Each structure stands twice: as structure tokens, then as C-alpha cells.
Amino acid sequence: LAVPWRWRCSPLRGVAGCPPSGQVRAAFLRFFQERHGHRRLPSAPVRPRGDPRLLFVNAGMNQCKPVFLGTVHPRSELARHRRVVNSQKCVRAGGKHNDLEDVGRDTYHHTFFEMLGNWSFGDYFKEEACSMAWELLTEVYKIPRDRLYVTYFGGDSSLGLSADEECRDIWLRLGVPDSHVLPFPLKDNFWEMGDTGPCGPCTEIHYDHVGGGRNAAALVNQGSPDVVEIWNLVFMQYSREVEGNLLPLPQHHVDTGMGLERLVTILQNKRSNYDTDLFTPILDAIHKGCGGPRYQGLVGDADVGRVNMAYRVVADHVRTLCVCITDGIYPGVSGAELVLRRILRRAVRFCSEVLHAPPGLLASLVPTVVEVLGDAYPELTKNADQIMDIVNENEAAFLSSLERGRHIIERTVQQMEPSTNFPAKVAWSLYGNLGFPLDLIDLMLEEKGISLDSAAFNELALEDAKRKASGLQAGQLEDTNTCLDVHSLAQLQSSNVPTTDDSPKYAYALGQHGQYEFSPCQATVLMLYRDQSLQKEVGAGQRCGVILDRTNFYAEQGGQASDQGYMMRLGQQDILFPVESVRLCGGYVIHEVTAVETLCAGDQVQLFVDEAQRLACMTNHTATHLLNFALRHVLGDSTEQRGSHVTAERLRFDFDTKGPVTVEQLQQVEQVVQDVIKRNEVVHMAEVPLVLARRVQGLRALDEGYPDPVRIVSLGVPVETVLTRDSEAAMQTSVELCCGTHLLQTGAVEDLAIISERQLVKGISRVIAVTGGQAKQAREVGQCLAMEVDSVSLRMKQRSTSISEMQNLSKEVGQLTKVMSSTAMPQWQRKELQTVLKALQRTANTAIKKLEVQQAEEKAQSLLAKHCNQPVIVDTVPADSLSILVKVVNQLCDKSPGASVLLLSPQASGEVLCACQVAKNCLPVFSAADWAVAVCTQMEGKAGGSPVVAKGSGNAKGMQGALTTALEFAQSKL
């Protein structure tokens, strides 16, 4: 880059004479790396990490938020760099930034896009940011200066903010003409992270596609496709407080973002993103797969039959599917997974309904997407086969759901009263449970001349939205006493308050008799935090966060729950300050306590961790590492951890899987864990430089931002051995980066039982396991239930001839099935016993049905002799159930063709059962449903059915009158 950039065009990529997209991306990264000393960050996965407010990573700045908020760990890699650059994978679909329904209608909206960005964390500010941007665009990319327009913040009197004249003057000094430097109000040129938090004025660079010497200033920010924004430079200098006011940030930051797709469109001299080499290979593959007309770039009314829209939808959505599935977001039923399911289903519908493509087209496009994006994001190449499998499986499931939905609509319409609206509850169930698209429901109803009850449907949608919103708010409420705000963090740092030394949390050892001994810890209160402000003193009865110089409490992180316990002021042994939770924020450990007496900065305190809870967490965390190793050992090295959570009670572990885990595999996993427990392996732990840790072959760790140095936990193999160059020791045991607390030897786990295993979404399974005494108890419960199942099975084999006995056995099987589904027991055993119980239930049902048929035959034979060759048979007969009575009626009609039969059966309870069947040659004059209603009404009861068969019940007091009514009704119809 010492000389002006020269494009080296590849004959295989890009447009003749124009730079290919890969080179455009590389030039951006190299410009900031090599010419301006930026550190290149890899793209974060599009699944957000530690931010419940986001469905997807939707901007390059998402992974930098801890820096802006001041919460970044001071020893993490991100905290060490003042200026960084990257190309970030982004998805905008669902939530605040939702482009889903716009995709395809025009030529520039996308659900997946790449955000090129450069950041300054308290380093350079407006002058340098604008200068670098102008240099890159005009000197490296050679974009004509007269086609560029820049905007700046024009001020806001309601907030007391004046215009950003500093920014305007910088652009003028860089040579931008005054007519091309334009002020805009808050909504256009003031960027905010959210309702609260860092924010500031921004300056945007716009490009005029037409050019030709004209002045296009009037078209900037007016939604014109001719003048588009290409780069946004945000100057974070304020923080929006809860009350709505703005406070200056302690450090100024720069956050810029430029969409690669728009930039490539300009540099390849195109007007549509879809005409660039980021999309044309995919559009060509779609044409080849569906065999229809080629993509022509038409929009609106010119796009007859929406064929071009379909091309754009499918091309965009398949890119999103590839990126999301690679990053561990699979089509599912809630959150980001639900949004991805809608994206997939929208693409499938356009494939089948508009492009008339055969099933499988979507998955067939994956290799082309990998070819286009694989160099920049190698993880796509690695996961191509898995992406295709998941897309194909979900497409098949959706097509099946469509078929089921059509049947439900048909059946509902048949049962509807004339001139009524289609029931909203059925439509909502189709939409929510089957994922049936709303527009398709409307279309199908329109074809039948029926309307949806829209008001009722909208009410259901509103209720659902409110329920989800309240759940989201409940889940997002952060305790104002344990999460330091950006100003408080800055105040601590500027006051030289040292970060908390939490190394004493690892200070424990095995005692003489094998018990764990936790070293005492004495500390000084440095500061108190309450209601988002730092305080030197907190009164009795108030909840607050306590910041100490050192602590032996473990703060919640790495999936492990925080410690609990208490602290005592030195010299006051009778007053305990209970510690309810512990959090880590910007290197400070905040202990949440309720002050029983006044607590002051400078107080000396003694810390006491709840040792039983800590030991249980240590046990379960070490067991989690064992489980991770065992799953990879049994299911294969491609099994990747997707998340975990460790508490004192149990452990939860999510992982990739190609299908449901079998009974045999669950047994094998438990056996591998038990083998390591029996060997009582030493758990080796050591802090090592991050650069050394990353060299370890087979290292199992989640994609997280780790502090440097990082802690390695190795089971059975010393860390020094694992770090030896070319060592394969980590391939044979569990070696992970982990900040959690662990046992010192695996024997203390005692036992591990997997008590639950289920698929969260296609391709991700979740197991829940317990250890020690709980695992032993789970196994004992499993043995007891197995004995009960054996007992039922034995009695079932004796083949009782009593219907009531078989019905009791059937009920017993049902009760056992219910107990089995909710009891903590080994999952492999649950699955085995559930299979046995299903078979026993089938056997019981078959036996009951057979006995009922036998009993019905005997009763029918007796009645046949009594009512030989009569056209109408009305009588009473003893029957234990309505099912038997119906079978007696069926048998009579079979043995006496042409006869219409109605039978009553008085029960010990005082109820009378009724069943009837009308001969087909008597229809439609004589209806079984009408007959049963007339008879049961006489007995003050109810009945229903079809013209051929019906059943009901009533009161014994009216039975004689009912028999008379039955005969009279039949005779009146014959």
C-alpha cells in the first residue's frame, strides 16, 4: 500500500476490469492493518455471545460492546488493542433491525451481509477517522470525489446539543466541497446503541450512482436508489442515561461500518447488489437448478409472476442459512432459531411456488455459497455437508407441514357453519405450531370464498407478543447493584481503585483425610455500589454491591454459577453479611449483599464461601469436562460443545449431533466417564500465555474471549506435557481453557448419570446430568421402576380373560409411563423402559379389544336368537362399557343385514349407555344420530354421531320410556 492500490483482476471472479469482491474485502483490511496499525479481529459468530437482547449479531460493533461499556476484562485480548479492523458477518432479521419482508422486493435489502469496520478505543477520534475513510475511498478504491457526499450532525436544541461543526470543518479541510457537506438532524446523524448506553453524533458518506457533474445533495437521505449511504462513522462521546439525559463518556471511541455488498456494487460499476460477483454465481446456480427463465433484475410491476423477486429471495436466504447453521443457529421454534426457520420456509416457498423448482434446490446451492464466501470464512467450507443435510431435512419437514395444514383447513371448513369466518384459533395454531405462512392461509381461504376472523387473530397475536415481551423483560432485568455502569467503571479507574484480585478462589487443597480445605480470605472494602452510583457508605437494610481488594468468591462466568456465603467485619464475629450473588465487571468482582449494619469503604472483612455449594459446583464442573470428552470419544471428534451451565444441583451440556443419541451411545458415554472417575486422575491446572494455549492440538473450548494469560484444565496429563510442541496428549484426554473451579482428582465425582437427553433443535442436543449421591439415587430409582415394569410384563403374559383385569393393567402401564417421563433416572434406562411400556400398552389394548369382541359376539348371538329377522331391534343388554355395547350393535347388524339396532345398557352407577346403528337402505330418512338424541333426551341425557352410527347416555329413571320412544321413532321413519 506504499503506492496507490492496483487491482489485479481474476478472470474467474468479478466483472471485467473491476475488482472482485474478495479483493475489495482484503484491500479494506490491509489498508487499516498495514498503513494505520490496526489489529485485525476475526469475524465473531452471528450467534450473539452474552447479549440476550440480540437475536443475531447485526453490526460489526457487537463484539466490541464490552469495550464501549467498560466491562471488558482488563486481561482479555480485546482490552489490549486501541485500534482494530474486521469484516463481520451480520444478520438482520427479526427484532429491531428486520429486513426479512423487504428482501427480494428491491435490489439492496439483505438478511445476511458483511460489515467492514474500523474502531478506535480511546485512541484516534474524528480527524483521523475521517481522513482514513477519505483516503481509502478516493486513493485506494479510486472512487471519484465528485460522486461522494458527507453528512454530519446538525444539532438538537431539545437535548442541548449544538451542531457537530468540528466534523464539518474536518471534511472541508480534506477538500470536500461545501455543497457536498450536509447537516442532518438527530434521526439521521446521531447513533445510539440502545435505549441507554454509549452514543454520539455520526458522519455518513453517500455515493451518487449517476454522477456526470450534477449536484445530488437534494437526494441524500431521501431514499433515492441513485444516492446511497456507503459508510457510517460514529463518534461515541456520550452515554444515554436511564432518565434520558446525555453525559459525556470518560473515553471517546470511533465505530465505523460499511456494507461490503454496497461497496462492491459501486466498484464493479453496478446498480444492484445482486449484479455483483457476491450473488451472480448463486443466481446462475438457481437458474441451472430450476430450469426457468434467467434472472433479469426486474422489480415491481415489471417483474411478472415475481420470478426475479424469487431469485433474489432464494439467493439472499441461502447465504443466511449457510452462515447461521455454520455458527450454530439451526431452524427451530423460538428466538433466532424461529426466525431462521421462517427464512428457510420463505425460501422454500419461493423455490416451489414461483420458480417451480424440485425439492432440494436450496441445499444444492450451498456449495456455490461456500465457493463465494469460503475464502473469507473458512468455517463454511468445513461445515458444507452439515448445512446441506439440515436444509434438506427442514425443507422436507416444511413440505410435510404444508400438506398437514391443507388437510386441517379442509376439515375445519367442512365443519364450519355457513356464512361464518374461519376460526382464528385454528389459524393461529397453524401459524404458530406448523409454521404455516399467514399469506398462504389467506390465499387458501380466499379460494374457498371464506374470510379469516382477522380481529380475533390479531388479538391472539397481540397476547402472544405481550407474553413474550414480559418474559424478555423479566429475563433482561439486570441488578443495578451488581452491574457497574460505564461512568462508575471510569470513576474507579480514574481513582486508581485496583481491580479485584480473585486468585484466592483457587486456594484450596486436599486435607489429610481426603476432605477439601478452603483457605480463609481477609479483604478490605474498597467501594460500595448502589442504584448505579459508587458510594463510600451504605446503611443497614440496604442491598448493595461490595467491591473488595481481593476475594475467594467465584463470580458467575464460564457457565458456572457464582458462589454464595457471607462476610464478617473483623472484630464483629456475631454480625454476618450474606453474599447472595457475585458478578465480574471490568475486572472488578461485585458481591451482592444486604447490609445488616452500616458498611463503609475501608472496613476489614473476613470472607466465608458456602463450602458445600462450592464443592458441588466444582464436582459438576469437572464432571462437565469429563462428559465433553466422553461425548467426543463416543460420537466422534466433530462433536462440538455449544454451551453449558453448572450449578450445585446439576450440569447442563449442549452439543452438536447428527441425530438423536442412542441408548447404546448414552451407556457408552456414562461408561467412559466412570472409567476416568475410577482411575482417580489428577486434575492439572495452570495459567499460560494465550498464544501458547492456542497451539495445543485437540483443545476443546468454546469460541469465547479469554483473558491472557489463560487457565488450562487438563485431566490426568500435566499442563507442561500438553504444551510440548507436537504433543498429542490433549487428543487422548480432556484439555480445556476454563476459568472455573475444579476438583483436584476425578474420584470425588463418584458417579455421573445422564438423566435427560433431547434435541433442542435439529442438530443440537442437550443433556442434563447429576453426580455423586444424586447419580446413585437416580440409578436406584431406575432399578425400582425397572422392577415394576417387569412385574406388569409378567402379569400381562398370563393373559387374563377378564376385561377389567386387563383394563387395570393398561392403566398401570399408563401411570408408569407418566412417572417415567418426569422422574430423575438414567436416560438410557428411561428410553429402554419406555420402549417396553409402549409394547405392553399395545398388547393390553389388543387383548382388551379381543376380549370385548368375544363378549360382544356372545351377547349378539343371544339377541339374534331373540329378535330373528326383525327390521328393528330395540332391547337392553348388560355391557361393562360403551365400547362393548357399540361392538354388540355392530355384530348384530353384521349378522342381520337390513336391521336397524338400538341397545341400552343400565350401569351400576345409575347411568344408561346407548348405542345404535341404522341400515344403509333406510338412509337418509332414518338417521342414527336423530334416533339416539330422541332416546337419550327421554332419559335426560345427550347423544351424537353420524346418520349411520351414534351413541350416548342418560339416566336409568327414564329407561322404560326411552325403549318405547326408540320403537316409536323407528316405526315412524320406516
CSV table of C-alpha atoms in Angstrom, one decimal, residues 45 113 127 170 194 389 443 470 507 687 855 971:
chain,number,residue,atom,x,y,z
A,45,PRO,CA,-20.1,-15.9,15.0
A,113,PHE,CA,-24.5,-9.0,4.8
A,127,GLU,CA,-9.9,14.0,12.5
A,170,ILE,CA,-12.6,18.3,9.1
A,194,GLY,CA,-29.9,1.2,22.6
A,389,ASP,CA,-28.3,-32.0,5.5
A,443,LEU,CA,-54.9,-17.4,-0.1
A,470,SER,CA,-42.9,-9.6,29.5
A,507,ALA,CA,-6.8,-21.5,47.1
A,687,GLU,CA,-2.2,-20.3,33.8
A,855,GLN,CA,-68.0,-60.8,24.7
A,971,GLN,CA,-91.5,-47.1,13.2
